Amino acid sequence: MPPERTRPYVGRFAPSPTGPLHFGSLVAAAASWLDARAAGGRWHVRIEDLDRARERPGAADTILRQLEALGLVWDGAVVRQSERLERYRAALAQLQACGAAYWCGCTRREIGDSALAPEGASVYPGTCRAGLAAGRKPRAVRVRTAAEPIAFVDRVQGAFAESVERAVGDFVVYRADGVFAYQLAVVVDDAAQGVTDVVRGADLLDSTARQIHLQRLLELPRPRYLHVPVAVDAAGRKLAKRTGAPAAGADDLRAALAFLGHAPPRDVGDRELLEWARRTWNPQAIPRARALSATAAAR
Ligand code: GLU
């Protein structure tokens, strides 16, 4: 289904609880909040806590407190993915029932993990596509992909097209460690929550074609996408949640707005920052770049 424009705006912020909000995740949170509020829309927070091994205890609550302190108030109850396994199980069963997904017995070492494949990661060669070879144990579930490119227009980054088959190949929707893959969960939840607009960091631009592929297979509506530049350090590395300083003050918000091409004039007080940005919000002012130095744009 093409992106829907007729439904009332629903946005979301979907942090993984791997650490407190830092400058980079604050940029994503602020952008999605502003885009939703400027459109008079609703804004949800969803804690993506499926990967318990990567979770840091207390991080989810810290993130929520930081959002509150910044004035990034959400609507409705906070959703936690760890409480929604039934929905992912049903979606997985649906994919398997129609033959769109299959069990794979390959080990990580044999093919590399394509679940969240960074650029340059190995492409799944389709080893188990036609069924598991004798003696192989089922490990993960993969979804079939096609060569023809999936195209969409990002509201900031512009036209994008990717052949998922060529970029990553049949990708994992249920991991060998028993965890539902991010790609599956995000698609199920965005649809269940009625999300019309996904606003997030451009490190996830490469995941979007995979998500559209799953939306098609599961017959779910496609949201519109807006990917903001990822904040990188002077050496060009993404600011990591684990190492970046927690961001929860007005100075951080000011810097995040500047990073998004909305530098507040000096006479806008700390308490008025969000309201000023909501009134002046213009996605076309967001730099059209996948990555941007946090230090250059900010202080
Ligand atoms: N949970 C993901 C992250 O923190 C974001 C998912 C999304 O916005 O689609 O990187």
GROMACS .gro file of N, CA and C in nm, residues 98-252:
model
  465
   98CYS      N    1   0.240  -1.833   0.442
   98CYS     CA    2   0.226  -1.805   0.298
   98CYS      C    3   0.356  -1.835   0.223
   99GLY      N    4   0.451  -1.895   0.291
   99GLY     CA    5   0.575  -1.934   0.224
   99GLY      C    6   0.671  -1.819   0.201
  100ALA      N    7   0.644  -1.705   0.265
  100ALA     CA    8   0.732  -1.589   0.247
  100ALA      C    9   0.855  -1.598   0.335
  101ALA      N   10   0.850  -1.686   0.435
  101ALA     CA   11   0.964  -1.699   0.526
  101ALA      C   12   0.997  -1.846   0.545
  102TYR      N   13   1.120  -1.873   0.578
  102TYR     CA   14   1.164  -2.012   0.591
  102TYR      C   15   1.272  -2.026   0.697
  103TRP      N   16   1.285  -2.147   0.751
  103TRP     CA   17   1.388  -2.175   0.849
  103TRP      C   18   1.524  -2.185   0.781
  104CYS      N   19   1.622  -2.131   0.848
  104CYS     CA   20   1.759  -2.133   0.798
  104CYS      C   21   1.847  -2.201   0.902
  105GLY      N   22   1.937  -2.285   0.858
  105GLY     CA   23   2.022  -2.358   0.951
  105GLY      C   24   2.166  -2.309   0.951
  106CYS      N   25   2.192  -2.202   0.877
  106CYS     CA   26   2.331  -2.155   0.865
  106CYS      C   27   2.375  -2.087   0.995
  107THR      N   28   2.499  -2.105   1.029
  107THR     CA   29   2.551  -2.036   1.147
  107THR      C   30   2.599  -1.897   1.105
  108ARG      N   31   2.609  -1.814   1.207
  108ARG     CA   32   2.656  -1.678   1.187
  108ARG      C   33   2.790  -1.678   1.114
  109ARG      N   34   2.872  -1.770   1.155
  109ARG     CA   35   3.005  -1.775   1.095
  109ARG      C   36   2.997  -1.810   0.947
  110GLU      N   37   2.900  -1.895   0.913
  110GLU     CA   38   2.888  -1.936   0.773
  110GLU      C   39   2.847  -1.821   0.681
  111ILE      N   40   2.763  -1.734   0.730
  111ILE     CA   41   2.711  -1.631   0.638
  111ILE      C   42   2.720  -1.489   0.691
  112GLY      N   43   2.757  -1.471   0.815
  112GLY     CA   44   2.752  -1.337   0.872
  112GLY      C   45   2.608  -1.309   0.908
  113ASP      N   46   2.586  -1.220   1.002
  113ASP     CA   47   2.449  -1.194   1.047
  113ASP      C   48   2.392  -1.078   0.968
  114SER      N   49   2.286  -1.103   0.893
  114SER     CA   50   2.229  -0.995   0.812
  114SER      C   51   2.112  -0.927   0.881
  115ALA      N   52   2.084  -0.961   1.005
  115ALA     CA   53   1.966  -0.906   1.072
  115ALA      C   54   1.971  -0.754   1.079
  116LEU      N   55   2.085  -0.700   1.114
  116LEU     CA   56   2.098  -0.554   1.119
  116LEU      C   57   2.225  -0.519   1.042
  117ALA      N   58   2.235  -0.576   0.923
  117ALA     CA   59   2.360  -0.569   0.849
  117ALA      C   60   2.405  -0.425   0.824
  118PRO      N   61   2.519  -0.387   0.878
  118PRO     CA   62   2.573  -0.257   0.840
  118PRO      C   63   2.624  -0.266   0.696
  119GLU      N   64   2.647  -0.151   0.638
  119GLU     CA   65   2.690  -0.154   0.499
  119GLU      C   66   2.814  -0.241   0.483
  120GLY      N   67   2.816  -0.319   0.380
  120GLY     CA   68   2.932  -0.402   0.355
  120GLY      C   69   2.924  -0.538   0.422
  121ALA      N   70   2.819  -0.559   0.503
  121ALA     CA   71   2.805  -0.691   0.565
  121ALA      C   72   2.766  -0.792   0.458
  122SER      N   73   2.786  -0.918   0.490
  122SER     CA   74   2.767  -1.018   0.387
  122SER      C   75   2.620  -1.034   0.348
  123VAL      N   76   2.600  -1.071   0.222
  123VAL     CA   77   2.466  -1.093   0.168
  123VAL      C   78   2.435  -1.242   0.184
  124TYR      N   79   2.316  -1.271   0.234
  124TYR     CA   80   2.282  -1.412   0.253
  124TYR      C   81   2.272  -1.481   0.117
  125PRO      N   82   2.344  -1.589   0.098
  125PRO     CA   83   2.350  -1.650  -0.035
  125PRO      C   84   2.230  -1.739  -0.069
  126GLY      N   85   2.134  -1.753   0.022
  126GLY     CA   86   2.014  -1.830  -0.011
  126GLY      C   87   2.029  -1.979   0.012
  127THR      N   88   2.125  -2.016   0.094
  127THR     CA   89   2.157  -2.156   0.117
  127THR      C   90   2.035  -2.242   0.152
  128CYS      N   91   1.949  -2.193   0.241
  128CYS     CA   92   1.838  -2.276   0.293
  128CYS      C   93   1.704  -2.242   0.228
  129ARG      N   94   1.709  -2.164   0.123
  129ARG     CA   95   1.586  -2.118   0.056
  129ARG      C   96   1.494  -2.232   0.014
  130ALA      N   97   1.554  -2.336  -0.037
  130ALA     CA   98   1.472  -2.447  -0.089
  130ALA      C   99   1.453  -2.556   0.016
  131GLY      N  100   1.485  -2.524   0.141
  131GLY     CA  101   1.467  -2.622   0.248
  131GLY      C  102   1.601  -2.652   0.315
  132LEU      N  103   1.593  -2.698   0.438
  132LEU     CA  104   1.715  -2.729   0.512
  132LEU      C  105   1.780  -2.855   0.456
  133ALA      N  106   1.908  -2.852   0.442
  133ALA     CA  107   1.980  -2.973   0.400
  133ALA      C  108   1.970  -3.077   0.511
  134ALA      N  109   1.979  -3.204   0.472
  134ALA     CA  110   1.965  -3.312   0.570
  134ALA      C  111   2.063  -3.292   0.685
  135GLY      N  112   2.013  -3.310   0.806
  135GLY     CA  113   2.101  -3.301   0.922
  135GLY      C  114   2.120  -3.160   0.976
  136ARG      N  115   2.067  -3.058   0.906
  136ARG     CA  116   2.085  -2.920   0.956
  136ARG      C  117   1.974  -2.888   1.055
  137LYS      N  118   2.009  -2.821   1.160
  137LYS     CA  119   1.910  -2.781   1.260
  137LYS      C  120   1.852  -2.644   1.223
  138PRO      N  121   1.718  -2.627   1.235
  138PRO     CA  122   1.663  -2.493   1.210
  138PRO      C  123   1.712  -2.396   1.317
  139ARG      N  124   1.760  -2.281   1.276
  139ARG     CA  125   1.815  -2.184   1.372
  139ARG      C  126   1.738  -2.053   1.370
  140ALA      N  127   1.735  -1.991   1.254
  140ALA     CA  128   1.671  -1.859   1.241
  140ALA      C  129   1.564  -1.868   1.133
  141VAL      N  130   1.476  -1.768   1.129
  141VAL     CA  131   1.379  -1.761   1.018
  141VAL      C  132   1.415  -1.641   0.931
  142ARG      N  133   1.419  -1.667   0.802
  142ARG     CA  134   1.450  -1.560   0.706
  142ARG      C  135   1.330  -1.534   0.616
  143VAL      N  136   1.323  -1.414   0.566
  143VAL     CA  137   1.215  -1.379   0.473
  143VAL      C  138   1.272  -1.371   0.332
  144ARG      N  139   1.196  -1.422   0.238
  144ARG     CA  140   1.240  -1.419   0.097
  144ARG      C  141   1.242  -1.276   0.046
  145THR      N  142   1.342  -1.243  -0.032
  145THR     CA  143   1.349  -1.109  -0.090
  145THR      C  144   1.350  -1.120  -0.241
  146ALA      N  145   1.328  -1.007  -0.307
  146ALA     CA  146   1.324  -1.007  -0.453
  146ALA      C  147   1.426  -0.908  -0.506
  147ALA      N  148   1.466  -0.929  -0.630
  147ALA     CA  149   1.571  -0.845  -0.690
  147ALA      C  150   1.522  -0.704  -0.721
  148GLU      N  151   1.394  -0.694  -0.753
  148GLU     CA  152   1.346  -0.563  -0.800
  148GLU      C  153   1.351  -0.459  -0.688
  149PRO      N  154   1.403  -0.340  -0.719
  149PRO     CA  155   1.427  -0.241  -0.614
  149PRO      C  156   1.298  -0.192  -0.549
  150ILE      N  157   1.308  -0.164  -0.421
  150ILE     CA  158   1.197  -0.103  -0.347
  150ILE      C  159   1.230   0.045  -0.337
  151ALA      N  160   1.138   0.128  -0.385
  151ALA     CA  161   1.164   0.272  -0.391
  151ALA      C  162   1.071   0.347  -0.296
  152PHE      N  163   1.124   0.453  -0.239
  152PHE     CA  164   1.041   0.544  -0.160
  152PHE      C  165   1.107   0.681  -0.161
  153VAL      N  166   1.027   0.781  -0.124
  153VAL     CA  167   1.082   0.916  -0.118
  153VAL      C  168   1.088   0.958   0.027
  154ASP      N  169   1.209   0.979   0.075
  154ASP     CA  170   1.227   1.026   0.211
  154ASP      C  171   1.203   1.177   0.215
  155ARG      N  172   1.137   1.225   0.318
  155ARG     CA  173   1.099   1.367   0.321
  155ARG      C  174   1.219   1.461   0.333
  156VAL      N  175   1.332   1.410   0.379
  156VAL     CA  176   1.453   1.493   0.384
  156VAL      C  177   1.559   1.442   0.287
  157GLN      N  178   1.581   1.313   0.287
  157GLN     CA  179   1.693   1.258   0.208
  157GLN      C  180   1.657   1.238   0.060
  158GLY      N  181   1.529   1.248   0.026
  158GLY     CA  182   1.490   1.240  -0.114
  158GLY      C  183   1.465   1.097  -0.161
  159ALA      N  184   1.476   1.076  -0.293
  159ALA     CA  185   1.442   0.946  -0.352
  159ALA      C  186   1.546   0.842  -0.314
  160PHE      N  187   1.498   0.722  -0.283
  160PHE     CA  188   1.585   0.614  -0.239
  160PHE      C  189   1.530   0.485  -0.298
  161ALA      N  190   1.617   0.400  -0.349
  161ALA     CA  191   1.572   0.271  -0.402
  161ALA      C  192   1.677   0.167  -0.367
  162GLU      N  193   1.629   0.050  -0.330
  162GLU     CA  194   1.724  -0.055  -0.293
  162GLU      C  195   1.666  -0.192  -0.329
  163SER      N  196   1.746  -0.273  -0.393
  163SER     CA  197   1.711  -0.413  -0.410
  163SER      C  198   1.755  -0.484  -0.283
  164VAL      N  199   1.657  -0.528  -0.205
  164VAL     CA  200   1.692  -0.591  -0.077
  164VAL      C  201   1.770  -0.720  -0.102
  165GLU      N  202   1.732  -0.790  -0.208
  165GLU     CA  203   1.803  -0.914  -0.239
  165GLU      C  204   1.951  -0.889  -0.263
  166ARG      N  205   1.979  -0.782  -0.335
  166ARG     CA  206   2.119  -0.753  -0.364
  166ARG      C  207   2.191  -0.690  -0.245
  167ALA      N  208   2.119  -0.610  -0.168
  167ALA     CA  209   2.184  -0.541  -0.056
  167ALA      C  210   2.213  -0.633   0.062
  168VAL      N  211   2.115  -0.713   0.101
  168VAL     CA  212   2.136  -0.801   0.218
  168VAL      C  213   2.092  -0.944   0.193
  169GLY      N  214   2.008  -0.965   0.090
  169GLY     CA  215   1.956  -1.100   0.067
  169GLY      C  216   1.841  -1.130   0.162
  170ASP      N  217   1.797  -1.255   0.161
  170ASP     CA  218   1.689  -1.296   0.251
  170ASP      C  219   1.734  -1.266   0.394
  171PHE      N  220   1.658  -1.183   0.464
  171PHE     CA  221   1.708  -1.137   0.594
  171PHE      C  222   1.633  -1.203   0.710
  172VAL      N  223   1.695  -1.194   0.827
  172VAL     CA  224   1.644  -1.264   0.946
  172VAL      C  225   1.527  -1.187   1.008
  173VAL      N  226   1.417  -1.260   1.034
  173VAL     CA  227   1.306  -1.200   1.107
  173VAL      C  228   1.291  -1.263   1.246
  174TYR      N  229   1.350  -1.380   1.262
  174TYR     CA  230   1.352  -1.444   1.395
  174TYR      C  231   1.493  -1.498   1.414
  175ARG      N  232   1.560  -1.448   1.516
  175ARG     CA  233   1.702  -1.475   1.530
  175ARG      C  234   1.731  -1.610   1.593
  176ALA      N  235   1.849  -1.658   1.568
  176ALA     CA  236   1.890  -1.790   1.621
  176ALA      C  237   1.894  -1.791   1.773
  177ASP      N  238   1.903  -1.673   1.837
  177ASP     CA  239   1.902  -1.669   1.983
  177ASP      C  240   1.760  -1.654   2.038
  178GLY      N  241   1.660  -1.673   1.950
  178GLY     CA  242   1.521  -1.673   1.997
  178GLY      C  243   1.460  -1.535   2.011
  179VAL      N  244   1.523  -1.434   1.952
  179VAL     CA  245   1.472  -1.297   1.962
  179VAL      C  246   1.411  -1.257   1.828
  180PHE      N  247   1.291  -1.196   1.832
  180PHE     CA  248   1.233  -1.144   1.708
  180PHE      C  249   1.319  -1.028   1.659
  181ALA      N  250   1.345  -1.028   1.529
  181ALA     CA  251   1.436  -0.926   1.475
  181ALA      C  252   1.370  -0.788   1.477
  182TYR      N  253   1.454  -0.689   1.495
  182TYR     CA  254   1.409  -0.549   1.492
  182TYR      C  255   1.320  -0.520   1.372
  183GLN      N  256   1.361  -0.566   1.253
  183GLN     CA  257   1.287  -0.534   1.130
  183GLN      C  258   1.142  -0.579   1.138
  184LEU      N  259   1.120  -0.695   1.194
  184LEU     CA  260   0.983  -0.748   1.204
  184LEU      C  261   0.904  -0.671   1.310
  185ALA      N  262   0.965  -0.654   1.427
  185ALA     CA  263   0.894  -0.590   1.538
  185ALA      C  264   0.855  -0.447   1.505
  186VAL      N  265   0.944  -0.375   1.439
  186VAL     CA  266   0.919  -0.234   1.412
  186VAL      C  267   0.801  -0.218   1.315
  187VAL      N  268   0.792  -0.308   1.219
  187VAL     CA  269   0.685  -0.303   1.120
  187VAL      C  270   0.550  -0.338   1.184
  188VAL      N  271   0.552  -0.441   1.267
  188VAL     CA  272   0.429  -0.483   1.337
  188VAL      C  273   0.381  -0.370   1.428
  189ASP      N  274   0.472  -0.311   1.503
  189ASP     CA  275   0.432  -0.208   1.600
  189ASP      C  276   0.391  -0.078   1.535
  190ASP      N  277   0.464  -0.035   1.433
  190ASP     CA  278   0.425   0.089   1.367
  190ASP      C  279   0.282   0.077   1.314
  191ALA      N  280   0.249  -0.039   1.259
  191ALA     CA  281   0.113  -0.058   1.207
  191ALA      C  282   0.012  -0.066   1.321
  192ALA      N  283   0.046  -0.141   1.426
  192ALA     CA  284  -0.048  -0.157   1.539
  192ALA      C  285  -0.076  -0.024   1.607
  193GLN      N  286   0.023   0.062   1.610
  193GLN     CA  287   0.005   0.192   1.676
  193GLN      C  288  -0.049   0.298   1.581
  194GLY      N  289  -0.075   0.260   1.457
  194GLY     CA  290  -0.132   0.355   1.360
  194GLY      C  291  -0.035   0.464   1.319
  195VAL      N  292   0.094   0.433   1.324
  195VAL     CA  293   0.196   0.535   1.293
  195VAL      C  294   0.188   0.573   1.145
  196THR      N  295   0.172   0.701   1.119
  196THR     CA  296   0.167   0.750   0.981
  196THR      C  297   0.301   0.804   0.936
  197ASP      N  298   0.384   0.847   1.033
  197ASP     CA  299   0.510   0.914   0.999
  197ASP      C  300   0.623   0.866   1.088
  198VAL      N  301   0.722   0.805   1.024
  198VAL     CA  302   0.841   0.761   1.095
  198VAL      C  303   0.949   0.868   1.077
  199VAL      N  304   0.994   0.923   1.188
  199VAL     CA  305   1.102   1.022   1.187
  199VAL      C  306   1.212   0.967   1.275
  200ARG      N  307   1.332   0.945   1.219
  200ARG     CA  308   1.439   0.879   1.294
  200ARG      C  309   1.573   0.908   1.227
  201GLY      N  310   1.679   0.854   1.283
  201GLY     CA  311   1.813   0.880   1.233
  201GLY      C  312   1.840   0.810   1.101
  202ALA      N  313   1.924   0.872   1.020
  202ALA     CA  314   1.952   0.821   0.885
  202ALA      C  315   2.033   0.692   0.884
  203ASP      N  316   2.079   0.648   1.003
  203ASP     CA  317   2.145   0.517   1.007
  203ASP      C  318   2.042   0.408   0.977
  204LEU      N  319   1.913   0.441   0.987
  204LEU     CA  320   1.809   0.342   0.960
  204LEU      C  321   1.750   0.354   0.819
  205LEU      N  322   1.806   0.446   0.740
  205LEU     CA  323   1.761   0.458   0.601
  205LEU      C  324   1.777   0.325   0.528
  206ASP      N  325   1.887   0.258   0.555
  206ASP     CA  326   1.914   0.130   0.489
  206ASP      C  327   1.821   0.018   0.535
  207SER      N  328   1.756   0.036   0.647
  207SER     CA  329   1.660  -0.065   0.693
  207SER      C  330   1.523  -0.045   0.632
  208THR      N  331   1.499   0.073   0.577
  208THR     CA  332   1.363   0.109   0.536
  208THR      C  333   1.310   0.020   0.425
  209ALA      N  334   1.394  -0.014   0.327
  209ALA     CA  335   1.347  -0.100   0.218
  209ALA      C  336   1.305  -0.236   0.272
  210ARG      N  337   1.381  -0.287   0.369
  210ARG     CA  338   1.344  -0.415   0.432
  210ARG      C  339   1.208  -0.402   0.502
  211GLN      N  340   1.189  -0.290   0.566
  211GLN     CA  341   1.062  -0.272   0.639
  211GLN      C  342   0.944  -0.258   0.543
  212ILE      N  343   0.966  -0.190   0.432
  212ILE     CA  344   0.859  -0.178   0.332
  212ILE      C  345   0.828  -0.316   0.273
  213HIS      N  346   0.932  -0.394   0.252
  213HIS     CA  347   0.913  -0.531   0.202
  213HIS      C  348   0.823  -0.610   0.297
  214LEU      N  349   0.849  -0.600   0.425
  214LEU     CA  350   0.767  -0.672   0.524
  214LEU      C  351   0.624  -0.615   0.530
  215GLN      N  352   0.613  -0.483   0.517
  215GLN     CA  353   0.478  -0.423   0.515
  215GLN      C  354   0.396  -0.479   0.400
  216ARG      N  355   0.459  -0.496   0.287
  216ARG     CA  356   0.387  -0.550   0.171
  216ARG      C  357   0.343  -0.693   0.197
  217LEU      N  358   0.435  -0.773   0.249
  217LEU     CA  359   0.403  -0.914   0.273
  217LEU      C  360   0.293  -0.930   0.378
  218LEU      N  361   0.294  -0.842   0.477
  218LEU     CA  362   0.196  -0.853   0.586
  218LEU      C  363   0.072  -0.767   0.559
  219GLU      N  364   0.071  -0.702   0.443
  219GLU     CA  365  -0.041  -0.615   0.402
  219GLU      C  366  -0.070  -0.507   0.506
  220LEU      N  367   0.037  -0.438   0.543
  220LEU     CA  368   0.025  -0.329   0.639
  220LEU      C  369   0.048  -0.197   0.566
  221PRO      N  370  -0.013  -0.088   0.613
  221PRO     CA  371   0.007   0.040   0.546
  221PRO      C  372   0.152   0.088   0.562
  222ARG      N  373   0.198   0.162   0.462
  222ARG     CA  374   0.334   0.215   0.468
  222ARG      C  375   0.330   0.357   0.522
  223PRO      N  376   0.407   0.383   0.629
  223PRO     CA  377   0.413   0.523   0.676
  223PRO      C  378   0.499   0.607   0.583
  224ARG      N  379   0.495   0.738   0.604
  224ARG     CA  380   0.591   0.825   0.537
  224ARG      C  381   0.720   0.821   0.619
  225TYR      N  382   0.832   0.850   0.554
  225TYR     CA  383   0.962   0.843   0.623
  225TYR      C  384   1.035   0.975   0.617
  226LEU      N  385   1.098   1.010   0.728
  226LEU     CA  386   1.185   1.129   0.734
  226LEU      C  387   1.307   1.089   0.817
  227HIS      N  388   1.422   1.086   0.751
  227HIS     CA  389   1.545   1.047   0.820
  227HIS      C  390   1.634   1.169   0.841
  228VAL      N  391   1.661   1.198   0.968
  228VAL     CA  392   1.746   1.313   1.000
  228VAL      C  393   1.892   1.268   1.003
  229PRO      N  394   1.985   1.360   0.980
  229PRO     CA  395   2.126   1.320   0.981
  229PRO      C  396   2.164   1.259   1.116
  230VAL      N  397   2.255   1.165   1.109
  230VAL     CA  398   2.309   1.105   1.231
  230VAL      C  399   2.420   1.196   1.283
  231ALA      N  400   2.420   1.217   1.413
  231ALA     CA  401   2.526   1.299   1.473
  231ALA      C  402   2.653   1.216   1.487
  232VAL      N  403   2.760   1.266   1.431
  232VAL     CA  404   2.887   1.194   1.440
  232VAL      C  405   2.991   1.282   1.510
  233ASP      N  406   3.094   1.218   1.562
  233ASP     CA  407   3.200   1.295   1.627
  233ASP      C  408   3.299   1.346   1.522
  234ALA      N  409   3.401   1.414   1.569
  234ALA     CA  410   3.496   1.476   1.476
  234ALA      C  411   3.559   1.373   1.384
  235ALA      N  412   3.569   1.248   1.431
  235ALA     CA  413   3.631   1.143   1.349
  235ALA      C  414   3.529   1.074   1.259
  236GLY      N  415   3.403   1.122   1.261
  236GLY     CA  416   3.302   1.064   1.173
  236GLY      C  417   3.232   0.942   1.230
  237ARG      N  418   3.256   0.912   1.359
  237ARG     CA  419   3.190   0.797   1.421
  237ARG      C  420   3.058   0.838   1.483
  238LYS      N  421   2.956   0.751   1.468
  238LYS     CA  422   2.827   0.777   1.530
  238LYS      C  423   2.845   0.791   1.681
  239LEU      N  424   2.779   0.891   1.739
  239LEU     CA  425   2.788   0.905   1.885
  239LEU      C  426   2.718   0.785   1.947
  240ALA      N  427   2.787   0.716   2.033
  240ALA     CA  428   2.732   0.593   2.090
  240ALA      C  429   2.657   0.624   2.219
  241LYS      N  430   2.546   0.552   2.238
  241LYS     CA  431   2.467   0.571   2.360
  241LYS      C  432   2.550   0.538   2.482
  242ARG      N  433   2.637   0.442   2.466
  242ARG     CA  434   2.715   0.397   2.582
  242ARG      C  435   2.822   0.496   2.623
  243THR      N  436   2.870   0.574   2.527
  243THR     CA  437   2.982   0.662   2.559
  243THR      C  438   2.943   0.810   2.560
  244GLY      N  439   2.837   0.846   2.486
  244GLY     CA  440   2.800   0.987   2.477
  244GLY      C  441   2.749   1.039   2.610
  245ALA      N  442   2.769   1.167   2.636
  245ALA     CA  443   2.719   1.226   2.760
  245ALA      C  444   2.567   1.233   2.753
  246PRO      N  445   2.498   1.201   2.864
  246PRO     CA  446   2.352   1.211   2.864
  246PRO      C  447   2.308   1.354   2.832
  247ALA      N  448   2.201   1.366   2.755
  247ALA     CA  449   2.154   1.498   2.713
  247ALA      C  450   2.015   1.522   2.769
  248ALA      N  451   2.001   1.620   2.855
  248ALA     CA  452   1.867   1.647   2.910
  248ALA      C  453   1.846   1.793   2.945
  249GLY      N  454   1.939   1.878   2.908
  249GLY     CA  455   1.927   2.018   2.947
  249GLY      C  456   1.889   2.107   2.830
  250ALA      N  457   1.857   2.231   2.863
  250ALA     CA  458   1.816   2.326   2.760
  250ALA      C  459   1.930   2.349   2.658
  251ASP      N  460   2.053   2.345   2.705
  251ASP     CA  461   2.165   2.364   2.613
  251ASP      C  462   2.171   2.252   2.510
  252ASP      N  463   2.144   2.130   2.557
  252ASP     CA  464   2.142   2.016   2.465
  252ASP      C  465   2.030   2.032   2.363
   0.00000   0.00000   0.00000
